[in-house]
Amino acid sequence: DTDMFTYDPGFTSTASCESGLTYIDGDAGILLHRGYPIDQLAEQSSFMEVAYLLLNGELPSKSEFETFNTHITRHTMVHEQLSTFFRGFRRDAHPMAIMCGVVGALSSFYHDSTDINDPKQREIASHRLIAKMPTIAAMAYKYSVGQPFVYPKNSLSYTENFLNMTYSVPAEEYEIDPIIASAMDKIFILHADHEQNASTSTVRLAGSSGANPFACIAAGIACLWGPAHGGANEAALNMLREIGTPDRIPEFIARAKNKDDPFRLMGFGHRVYKNFDPRAKVLSKAATEVLDKLGINDPVLDTARELEQLALKDQYFIDKKLYPNVDFYSGVILSAIGFPTTMFTVLFALARTVGWVAQWNEMITDPAQKIGRPRQLYTGPTQRDYVPLGER
Ligand code: SDX
């Protein structure tokens, strides 16, 4: 309890769980990780430090961070046989399809870290998942572009390592641009955890049966892929590119308001935020900074800004309290860094693995934890007797 919040958010009866990791106030647009505001973490911390915070509840001391960071670094390689697993996918497979399959396959590799009742094994599984996601994500990208896999380098930071595995080629070293590395790390921080969203709830529900932790994360990846959830970052940039020029914005706003049209403004609206998503505010500022520093003039950013202005003035969006969410600006930055849109949700999954793993640990170690078992309101027929086929 802190003096800032009234503890009862008004939905105690429908809450799916108790959790101390992330606090969201959707009306005020507040997002805290273990009490720290997301904008302070995004501007001052690092993704690995936020990972430690979410897993352990406190910001690490220098020595605690070094020990944690070394342990993660030394788990970044994947079993060599996993690279053969990739060969089974078509080259044009969506990288998220590859992530679902490959991360699920990890559950067949690491039998020494699947006894969920053993704290040491839980810690090893957690560190392996956080450490290997960048390697697998980079492999998914390399496989899709037909380039050889690049091994991790322990001399690089977590985010630099990911960029090097993604963009380095045997013919020449990838020169890590600090602007890009800093923007990437900030994006990872902003996607790390977000309370009981659909994919986190999926991981918790799968984990509540005692399932293999690697398989639980694969379930979370599958859920995140949907365009209503993490898949919205890919859909939002595709939408902004389809709009093309600001003069076409009213046509798309009209479609989004038309109940008979399934089209929605991608990157807008949220189940919880009825105010600005604080992550969108940080990303909006970062989009301008990163494109300016990289000397990129992408008309998509102007279209995004104009769309935001027009939508926020539109009575439909005002009445329904629809604001830009985390997925609205992230794609502009990811595209400037050089990622294809098909990799956007993979990057979301890479970052959210920290939150999924932290939430899984919190659930698994809760003594009151039982298997998840949502109930339903039955709407089918009342009891009736069977009629043999010959009499029907
Ligand atoms: C993420 O839960 C999380 O925390 C998720 C996430 C995380 O970090 O894990 O924050 C990440 O998933 C962000 C959301 C990404 N999705 C999108 O940007 C896709 C576009 N947005 C929508 O599909 C929608 O806003 C949802 C799915 C996010 C929420 O949909 P809901 O549950 O219908 O939203 P709502 O109840 O707040 O909608 C209120 C009304 C509805 O109309 P009515 O039924 O009242 O007539 O607003 C409408 C909706 O139809 N509406 C939109 C809209 N979003 C909601 N209309 C047009 N365009 C939109 N984008």
Short mmCIF file of C-alpha atoms and ligand atoms in Angstrom, two decimals:
data_model
loop_
_atom_site.label_atom_id
_atom_site.label_comp_id
_atom_site.label_asym_id
_atom_site.label_seq_id
_atom_site.Cartn_x
_atom_site.Cartn_y
_atom_site.Cartn_z
CA ASP A 1 0.00 0.00 0.00
CA THR A 2 1.26 3.49 -0.71
CA ASP A 3 -0.34 6.78 0.13
CA MET A 4 -0.77 7.53 -3.58
CA PHE A 5 -3.45 4.97 -4.30
CA THR A 6 -6.69 3.79 -2.83
CA TYR A 7 -5.95 0.07 -2.74
CA ASP A 8 -9.35 -1.10 -3.96
CA PRO A 9 -9.41 -0.32 -7.71
CA GLY A 10 -13.11 -1.14 -7.76
CA PHE A 11 -12.80 -4.48 -9.48
CA THR A 12 -11.54 -6.68 -6.60
CA SER A 13 -14.29 -9.22 -7.27
CA THR A 14 -13.27 -9.74 -10.92
CA ALA A 15 -9.48 -9.56 -10.45
CA SER A 16 -7.83 -12.71 -11.84
CA CYS A 17 -4.99 -12.63 -9.32
CA GLU A 18 -3.01 -10.55 -6.83
CA SER A 19 0.29 -9.23 -8.11
CA GLY A 20 2.92 -6.76 -6.93
CA LEU A 21 4.86 -6.36 -10.15
CA THR A 22 3.02 -3.70 -12.18
CA TYR A 23 0.42 -1.13 -11.25
CA ILE A 24 -1.76 0.52 -13.91
CA ASP A 25 -4.26 3.32 -13.35
CA GLY A 26 -6.08 3.39 -16.71
CA ASP A 27 -8.00 6.60 -16.03
CA ALA A 28 -4.94 8.55 -14.88
CA GLY A 29 -2.55 6.93 -17.39
CA ILE A 30 -0.17 5.69 -14.67
CA LEU A 31 2.17 2.68 -15.11
CA LEU A 32 4.56 1.63 -12.31
CA HIS A 33 6.94 -1.34 -12.16
CA ARG A 34 7.49 -2.28 -8.50
CA GLY A 35 6.55 1.36 -7.73
CA TYR A 36 8.86 3.03 -10.25
CA PRO A 37 7.17 5.15 -12.99
CA ILE A 38 7.69 3.78 -16.50
CA ASP A 39 8.97 7.09 -17.90
CA GLN A 40 11.74 7.27 -15.27
CA LEU A 41 12.76 3.66 -15.99
CA ALA A 42 12.68 4.25 -19.76
CA GLU A 43 14.83 7.40 -19.53
CA GLN A 44 17.26 6.39 -16.75
CA SER A 45 17.43 2.58 -16.45
CA SER A 46 18.46 -0.31 -18.71
CA PHE A 47 16.43 -3.31 -19.85
CA MET A 48 18.56 -5.76 -17.87
CA GLU A 49 18.19 -3.61 -14.73
CA VAL A 50 14.39 -3.52 -15.22
CA ALA A 51 14.49 -7.31 -15.70
CA TYR A 52 16.23 -7.64 -12.32
CA LEU A 53 13.70 -5.24 -10.74
CA LEU A 54 10.67 -7.17 -12.05
CA LEU A 55 12.14 -10.54 -11.03
CA ASN A 56 13.46 -9.53 -7.60
CA GLY A 57 11.33 -6.57 -6.51
CA GLU A 58 14.18 -4.09 -5.97
CA LEU A 59 16.67 -2.24 -8.17
CA PRO A 60 19.99 -4.14 -7.99
CA SER A 61 23.17 -2.91 -6.31
CA LYS A 62 26.21 -2.74 -8.59
CA SER A 63 27.43 -6.20 -7.56
CA GLU A 64 23.92 -7.72 -7.71
CA PHE A 65 23.54 -6.35 -11.23
CA GLU A 66 26.94 -7.67 -12.34
CA THR A 67 26.15 -11.16 -11.04
CA PHE A 68 22.72 -11.17 -12.71
CA ASN A 69 24.00 -9.74 -15.97
CA THR A 70 26.84 -12.26 -16.15
CA HIS A 71 24.44 -15.15 -15.51
CA ILE A 72 22.14 -13.96 -18.30
CA THR A 73 25.06 -13.37 -20.68
CA ARG A 74 26.38 -16.88 -20.09
CA HIS A 75 23.06 -18.43 -21.08
CA THR A 76 22.64 -16.62 -24.42
CA MET A 77 23.75 -19.55 -26.59
CA VAL A 78 21.15 -22.10 -27.68
CA HIS A 79 21.70 -25.85 -28.12
CA GLU A 80 23.32 -26.38 -31.52
CA GLN A 81 20.59 -28.85 -32.50
CA LEU A 82 18.05 -26.02 -32.24
CA SER A 83 19.49 -24.47 -35.39
CA THR A 84 18.50 -27.60 -37.30
CA PHE A 85 14.96 -27.15 -35.96
CA PHE A 86 14.74 -23.91 -37.96
CA ARG A 87 15.36 -25.82 -41.21
CA GLY A 88 11.85 -27.27 -40.97
CA PHE A 89 10.23 -23.87 -41.56
CA ARG A 90 9.55 -22.41 -45.00
CA ARG A 91 11.81 -19.40 -45.61
CA ASP A 92 8.72 -17.19 -45.87
CA ALA A 93 7.30 -18.36 -42.52
CA HIS A 94 6.19 -15.44 -40.35
CA PRO A 95 8.88 -14.97 -37.64
CA MET A 96 6.17 -15.19 -34.96
CA ALA A 97 5.23 -18.65 -36.25
CA ILE A 98 8.90 -19.59 -35.90
CA MET A 99 9.05 -18.13 -32.37
CA CYS A 100 6.00 -20.15 -31.27
CA GLY A 101 7.57 -23.36 -32.57
CA VAL A 102 11.16 -22.84 -31.50
CA VAL A 103 10.43 -21.57 -27.97
CA GLY A 104 7.99 -24.45 -27.48
CA ALA A 105 10.77 -26.81 -28.62
CA LEU A 106 13.04 -25.46 -25.84
CA SER A 107 10.85 -27.51 -23.47
CA SER A 108 12.49 -30.62 -24.96
CA PHE A 109 16.06 -29.40 -24.38
CA TYR A 110 16.54 -28.29 -20.79
CA HIS A 111 15.35 -31.07 -18.46
CA ASP A 112 17.55 -29.73 -15.64
CA SER A 113 15.38 -26.63 -15.30
CA THR A 114 11.81 -27.82 -15.42
CA ASP A 115 11.15 -28.97 -11.84
CA ILE A 116 8.99 -26.01 -10.89
CA ASN A 117 9.15 -26.96 -7.19
CA ASP A 118 12.94 -26.47 -7.14
CA PRO A 119 13.85 -22.77 -6.66
CA LYS A 120 17.24 -23.30 -8.33
CA GLN A 121 15.67 -24.91 -11.39
CA ARG A 122 13.06 -22.14 -11.58
CA GLU A 123 15.84 -19.55 -11.54
CA ILE A 124 17.81 -21.37 -14.26
CA ALA A 125 14.70 -21.71 -16.45
CA SER A 126 13.94 -18.01 -15.94
CA HIS A 127 17.46 -16.90 -16.82
CA ARG A 128 17.62 -19.26 -19.81
CA LEU A 129 14.38 -17.87 -21.24
CA ILE A 130 15.42 -14.22 -20.82
CA ALA A 131 18.90 -14.96 -22.17
CA LYS A 132 17.91 -17.02 -25.20
CA MET A 133 15.03 -14.97 -26.56
CA PRO A 134 17.31 -12.43 -28.32
CA THR A 135 19.33 -15.28 -29.85
CA ILE A 136 16.19 -17.05 -31.10
CA ALA A 137 14.64 -13.77 -32.33
CA ALA A 138 17.81 -12.92 -34.27
CA MET A 139 17.89 -16.48 -35.68
CA ALA A 140 14.27 -16.10 -36.83
CA TYR A 141 15.26 -12.91 -38.66
CA LYS A 142 18.43 -14.44 -40.17
CA TYR A 143 16.46 -17.49 -41.34
CA SER A 144 13.84 -15.27 -43.02
CA VAL A 145 16.51 -13.33 -44.96
CA GLY A 146 18.63 -16.38 -45.80
CA GLN A 147 21.70 -15.27 -43.87
CA PRO A 148 23.81 -17.49 -41.55
CA PHE A 149 23.08 -17.45 -37.82
CA VAL A 150 25.44 -15.28 -35.75
CA TYR A 151 26.54 -16.48 -32.31
CA PRO A 152 26.24 -14.29 -29.20
CA LYS A 153 29.29 -12.36 -27.97
CA ASN A 154 29.77 -12.16 -24.20
CA SER A 155 31.65 -8.88 -24.57
CA LEU A 156 28.43 -7.10 -25.68
CA SER A 157 25.51 -5.88 -23.57
CA TYR A 158 22.19 -7.69 -23.84
CA THR A 159 20.73 -5.28 -26.41
CA GLU A 160 23.99 -4.78 -28.34
CA ASN A 161 24.31 -8.58 -28.54
CA PHE A 162 20.83 -8.83 -30.04
CA LEU A 163 21.58 -6.14 -32.64
CA ASN A 164 24.88 -7.82 -33.54
CA MET A 165 23.27 -11.27 -33.92
CA THR A 166 20.60 -9.66 -36.10
CA TYR A 167 22.67 -7.46 -38.37
CA SER A 168 26.25 -8.82 -38.35
CA VAL A 169 27.32 -10.98 -41.32
CA PRO A 170 30.47 -13.11 -41.70
CA ALA A 171 31.66 -10.79 -44.47
CA GLU A 172 31.77 -7.78 -42.19
CA GLU A 173 31.35 -6.79 -38.56
CA TYR A 174 28.21 -4.81 -37.63
CA GLU A 175 29.16 -1.47 -36.15
CA ILE A 176 26.82 -0.89 -33.22
CA ASP A 177 25.32 2.62 -33.37
CA PRO A 178 24.81 3.84 -29.78
CA ILE A 179 21.70 5.77 -30.88
CA ILE A 180 20.13 2.56 -32.16
CA ALA A 181 21.26 0.50 -29.15
CA SER A 182 19.81 3.07 -26.75
CA ALA A 183 16.50 3.29 -28.67
CA MET A 184 16.25 -0.53 -28.78
CA ASP A 185 16.92 -0.84 -25.04
CA LYS A 186 14.27 1.82 -24.30
CA ILE A 187 11.73 -0.03 -26.46
CA PHE A 188 12.50 -3.27 -24.59
CA ILE A 189 11.93 -1.49 -21.24
CA LEU A 190 8.58 -0.11 -22.44
CA HIS A 191 7.39 -3.59 -23.46
CA ALA A 192 8.71 -5.56 -20.47
CA ASP A 193 5.54 -6.06 -18.44
CA HIS A 194 2.00 -4.75 -18.34
CA GLU A 195 -0.09 -6.30 -15.54
CA GLN A 196 -2.54 -9.06 -16.52
CA ASN A 197 -2.78 -8.47 -20.29
CA ALA A 198 -4.00 -11.33 -22.49
CA SER A 199 -0.61 -12.98 -23.10
CA THR A 200 0.52 -12.67 -19.48
CA SER A 201 -2.78 -14.18 -18.34
CA THR A 202 -2.14 -17.00 -20.86
CA VAL A 203 1.28 -17.70 -19.34
CA ARG A 204 -0.16 -17.63 -15.81
CA LEU A 205 -3.03 -19.96 -16.74
CA ALA A 206 -0.72 -22.41 -18.54
CA GLY A 207 1.76 -22.26 -15.65
CA SER A 208 -0.94 -22.85 -13.03
CA SER A 209 -1.24 -26.46 -14.21
CA GLY A 210 2.48 -27.01 -13.51
CA ALA A 211 3.35 -27.10 -17.21
CA ASN A 212 6.93 -26.82 -18.47
CA PRO A 213 7.98 -23.13 -18.17
CA PHE A 214 9.36 -23.03 -21.73
CA ALA A 215 6.00 -24.31 -23.06
CA CYS A 216 4.16 -21.67 -20.99
CA ILE A 217 6.17 -18.87 -22.63
CA ALA A 218 5.43 -20.37 -26.06
CA ALA A 219 1.72 -20.11 -25.17
CA GLY A 220 2.23 -16.44 -24.31
CA ILE A 221 3.95 -15.83 -27.67
CA ALA A 222 0.99 -17.38 -29.50
CA CYS A 223 -1.46 -15.09 -27.70
CA LEU A 224 0.67 -11.96 -28.16
CA TRP A 225 0.72 -12.49 -31.96
CA GLY A 226 -2.92 -11.44 -32.36
CA PRO A 227 -3.51 -8.01 -34.02
CA ALA A 228 -5.70 -6.97 -31.07
CA HIS A 229 -2.66 -7.44 -28.81
CA GLY A 230 1.05 -7.43 -29.62
CA GLY A 231 0.42 -7.93 -33.34
CA ALA A 232 -0.95 -4.36 -33.39
CA ASN A 233 2.55 -2.84 -33.75
CA GLU A 234 2.98 -4.57 -37.13
CA ALA A 235 -0.63 -3.73 -38.12
CA ALA A 236 -0.26 -0.08 -37.04
CA LEU A 237 2.74 0.60 -39.30
CA ASN A 238 1.10 -1.25 -42.18
CA MET A 239 -2.00 0.93 -41.62
CA LEU A 240 0.07 4.17 -41.54
CA ARG A 241 1.79 3.13 -44.78
CA GLU A 242 -1.60 2.27 -46.36
CA ILE A 243 -2.93 5.71 -45.38
CA GLY A 244 0.17 7.16 -47.07
CA THR A 245 -0.59 10.87 -47.02
CA PRO A 246 -2.39 12.96 -44.36
CA ASP A 247 -5.22 13.85 -46.77
CA ARG A 248 -6.40 10.21 -46.63
CA ILE A 249 -6.69 10.18 -42.82
CA PRO A 250 -10.39 11.23 -42.62
CA GLU A 251 -11.30 8.21 -44.81
CA PHE A 252 -9.67 5.83 -42.31
CA ILE A 253 -11.14 7.59 -39.26
CA ALA A 254 -14.57 7.26 -40.87
CA ARG A 255 -13.99 3.54 -41.43
CA ALA A 256 -12.88 3.09 -37.80
CA LYS A 257 -16.14 4.69 -36.62
CA ASN A 258 -18.33 2.59 -38.92
CA LYS A 259 -19.83 -0.26 -36.87
CA ASP A 260 -20.35 -2.30 -40.05
CA ASP A 261 -16.67 -2.07 -40.90
CA PRO A 262 -14.37 -4.40 -38.90
CA PHE A 263 -11.49 -1.93 -39.43
CA ARG A 264 -10.11 -0.33 -36.26
CA LEU A 265 -7.39 2.27 -35.94
CA MET A 266 -4.43 0.06 -35.07
CA GLY A 267 -2.37 1.37 -32.18
CA PHE A 268 -5.41 3.14 -30.74
CA GLY A 269 -7.59 2.17 -27.80
CA HIS A 270 -6.92 -0.07 -24.82
CA ARG A 271 -8.82 -2.38 -22.45
CA VAL A 272 -7.48 -0.47 -19.44
CA TYR A 273 -6.15 2.94 -20.50
CA LYS A 274 -8.92 5.49 -20.96
CA ASN A 275 -6.25 8.16 -21.10
CA PHE A 276 -2.87 8.35 -22.81
CA ASP A 277 -0.85 5.12 -22.52
CA PRO A 278 2.25 6.49 -20.73
CA ARG A 279 4.41 4.26 -22.92
CA ALA A 280 2.97 5.92 -26.05
CA LYS A 281 4.03 9.32 -24.68
CA VAL A 282 7.64 8.12 -24.26
CA LEU A 283 7.63 6.46 -27.71
CA SER A 284 6.14 9.52 -29.39
CA LYS A 285 9.03 11.65 -28.08
CA ALA A 286 11.59 8.94 -28.88
CA ALA A 287 10.32 8.62 -32.47
CA THR A 288 11.20 12.25 -33.22
CA GLU A 289 14.56 12.00 -31.37
CA VAL A 290 15.69 8.77 -33.05
CA LEU A 291 14.68 9.77 -36.60
CA ASP A 292 16.35 13.19 -36.16
CA LYS A 293 19.57 11.62 -34.81
CA LEU A 294 19.60 9.03 -37.61
CA GLY A 295 18.83 11.73 -40.17
CA ILE A 296 15.75 9.85 -41.38
CA ASN A 297 12.75 11.74 -42.72
CA ASP A 298 10.00 9.12 -42.79
CA PRO A 299 6.65 10.58 -43.94
CA VAL A 300 4.95 7.88 -41.88
CA LEU A 301 5.83 9.84 -38.71
CA ASP A 302 4.03 12.93 -40.06
CA THR A 303 1.03 10.78 -40.93
CA ALA A 304 1.04 9.28 -37.42
CA ARG A 305 1.18 12.73 -35.80
CA GLU A 306 -1.65 14.06 -38.00
CA LEU A 307 -3.76 10.95 -37.37
CA GLU A 308 -3.28 11.30 -33.63
CA GLN A 309 -4.31 14.98 -33.72
CA LEU A 310 -7.42 14.37 -35.83
CA ALA A 311 -8.55 11.28 -33.89
CA LEU A 312 -8.11 12.97 -30.49
CA LYS A 313 -10.38 15.82 -31.69
CA ASP A 314 -13.03 13.44 -33.04
CA GLN A 315 -16.12 13.10 -30.81
CA TYR A 316 -16.30 9.30 -31.36
CA PHE A 317 -12.77 8.84 -29.99
CA ILE A 318 -13.37 11.38 -27.21
CA ASP A 319 -16.59 9.67 -26.13
CA LYS A 320 -15.00 6.19 -26.20
CA LYS A 321 -11.78 7.47 -24.58
CA LEU A 322 -9.57 6.08 -27.31
CA TYR A 323 -5.93 7.21 -27.20
CA PRO A 324 -2.70 6.02 -28.83
CA ASN A 325 -1.29 2.93 -27.13
CA VAL A 326 2.18 1.41 -26.97
CA ASP A 327 1.83 0.04 -30.51
CA PHE A 328 1.13 3.32 -32.28
CA TYR A 329 4.63 4.81 -32.50
CA SER A 330 6.89 1.83 -31.79
CA GLY A 331 6.82 0.68 -35.42
CA VAL A 332 8.06 4.04 -36.71
CA ILE A 333 11.21 3.65 -34.59
CA LEU A 334 11.68 -0.07 -35.37
CA SER A 335 11.36 0.65 -39.08
CA ALA A 336 13.97 3.45 -38.79
CA ILE A 337 16.32 0.98 -37.05
CA GLY A 338 15.85 -1.33 -40.06
CA PHE A 339 13.47 -4.08 -38.92
CA PRO A 340 10.84 -5.43 -41.33
CA THR A 341 7.27 -5.13 -39.94
CA THR A 342 7.13 -8.93 -39.57
CA MET A 343 9.77 -8.67 -36.82
CA PHE A 344 7.91 -6.05 -34.74
CA THR A 345 5.87 -8.49 -32.64
CA VAL A 346 8.93 -10.73 -32.24
CA LEU A 347 10.66 -7.76 -30.55
CA PHE A 348 7.58 -7.27 -28.36
CA ALA A 349 7.75 -10.97 -27.37
CA LEU A 350 11.50 -10.71 -26.69
CA ALA A 351 10.92 -7.86 -24.23
CA ARG A 352 7.71 -9.26 -22.72
CA THR A 353 9.47 -12.52 -21.88
CA VAL A 354 10.90 -10.67 -18.87
CA GLY A 355 7.38 -9.84 -17.65
CA TRP A 356 6.00 -13.28 -18.47
CA VAL A 357 8.84 -14.96 -16.56
CA ALA A 358 8.51 -12.60 -13.58
CA GLN A 359 4.72 -13.09 -13.46
CA TRP A 360 5.15 -16.89 -13.82
CA ASN A 361 7.56 -16.92 -10.86
CA GLU A 362 5.17 -14.83 -8.76
CA MET A 363 2.30 -17.20 -9.58
CA ILE A 364 4.29 -20.42 -9.06
CA THR A 365 5.66 -19.32 -5.67
CA ASP A 366 2.29 -18.11 -4.33
CA PRO A 367 1.35 -20.65 -1.61
CA ALA A 368 -2.33 -19.93 -2.23
CA GLN A 369 -1.90 -20.68 -5.95
CA LYS A 370 -4.34 -23.23 -7.46
CA ILE A 371 -4.82 -24.33 -11.04
CA GLY A 372 -6.62 -21.62 -13.00
CA ARG A 373 -10.25 -22.59 -13.72
CA PRO A 374 -12.37 -19.74 -15.17
CA ARG A 375 -16.16 -20.41 -15.04
CA GLN A 376 -18.87 -19.42 -17.58
CA LEU A 377 -22.47 -18.22 -17.81
CA TYR A 378 -24.19 -21.20 -19.54
CA THR A 379 -26.32 -20.16 -22.54
CA GLY A 380 -27.01 -23.58 -24.14
CA PRO A 381 -30.18 -25.80 -24.09
CA THR A 382 -31.66 -27.16 -20.83
CA GLN A 383 -31.39 -30.96 -20.22
CA ARG A 384 -33.13 -33.17 -22.85
CA ASP A 385 -33.17 -36.92 -23.76
CA TYR A 386 -31.25 -38.52 -26.64
CA VAL A 387 -33.24 -39.31 -29.84
CA PRO A 388 -31.94 -42.32 -31.83
CA LEU A 389 -30.87 -41.54 -35.44
CA GLY A 390 -33.76 -43.58 -36.95
CA GLU A 391 -36.30 -41.38 -35.15
CA ARG A 392 -34.81 -38.02 -36.11
C1 SDX B 1 -1.70 -4.14 -26.39
O1 SDX B 1 -3.94 -5.38 -22.21
C2 SDX B 1 -2.75 -4.85 -22.36
O2 SDX B 1 -2.14 -4.33 -21.44
C3 SDX B 1 -2.19 -4.99 -23.76
C4 SDX B 1 -0.90 -4.24 -24.02
C5 SDX B 1 0.26 -4.82 -23.27
O3 SDX B 1 1.24 -4.10 -23.03
O4 SDX B 1 0.23 -6.05 -23.01
O5 SDX B 1 -1.06 -2.88 -23.63
C6 SDX B 1 -0.52 -4.28 -25.49
O6 SDX B 1 -2.25 -5.13 -26.78
C7 SDX B 1 -2.20 -2.76 -26.74
C8 SDX B 1 -3.48 -2.79 -27.64
C9 SDX B 1 -3.04 -3.07 -29.08
N1 SDX B 1 -4.20 -3.26 -29.96
C10 SDX B 1 -4.55 -2.36 -30.89
O7 SDX B 1 -4.02 -1.26 -31.00
C11 SDX B 1 -5.63 -2.83 -31.84
C12 SDX B 1 -6.66 -1.69 -32.03
N2 SDX B 1 -7.28 -1.49 -30.76
C13 SDX B 1 -8.52 -2.20 -30.57
O8 SDX B 1 -8.68 -3.40 -31.22
C14 SDX B 1 -9.01 -2.09 -29.15
O9 SDX B 1 -8.82 -0.83 -28.70
C15 SDX B 1 -8.53 -3.08 -28.13
C16 SDX B 1 -8.54 -4.48 -28.62
C17 SDX B 1 -7.16 -2.72 -27.69
C18 SDX B 1 -9.51 -2.98 -27.01
O10 SDX B 1 -10.76 -3.30 -27.62
P1 SDX B 1 -12.08 -3.22 -26.80
O11 SDX B 1 -12.01 -4.16 -25.67
O12 SDX B 1 -13.29 -3.32 -27.68
O13 SDX B 1 -11.89 -1.77 -26.30
P2 SDX B 1 -12.90 -0.94 -25.56
O14 SDX B 1 -13.86 -1.81 -24.81
O15 SDX B 1 -12.15 0.08 -24.80
O16 SDX B 1 -13.69 -0.24 -26.79
C19 SDX B 1 -14.61 0.74 -26.48
C20 SDX B 1 -15.27 1.09 -27.80
C21 SDX B 1 -15.81 -0.09 -28.56
O17 SDX B 1 -16.97 0.36 -29.26
P3 SDX B 1 -18.43 0.00 -28.64
O18 SDX B 1 -18.47 -1.52 -28.52
O19 SDX B 1 -18.50 0.72 -27.32
O20 SDX B 1 -19.41 0.54 -29.70
O21 SDX B 1 -14.31 1.71 -28.68
C22 SDX B 1 -14.25 0.96 -29.89
C23 SDX B 1 -14.79 -0.41 -29.62
O22 SDX B 1 -15.37 -0.93 -30.80
N3 SDX B 1 -12.85 0.91 -30.25
C24 SDX B 1 -12.34 1.35 -31.40
C25 SDX B 1 -10.96 1.14 -31.29
N4 SDX B 1 -10.68 0.58 -30.11
C26 SDX B 1 -11.86 0.43 -29.47
N5 SDX B 1 -12.89 1.91 -32.50
C27 SDX B 1 -12.04 2.24 -33.50
N6 SDX B 1 -10.70 2.06 -33.47
C28 SDX B 1 -10.13 1.52 -32.38
N7 SDX B 1 -8.81 1.36 -32.35
#
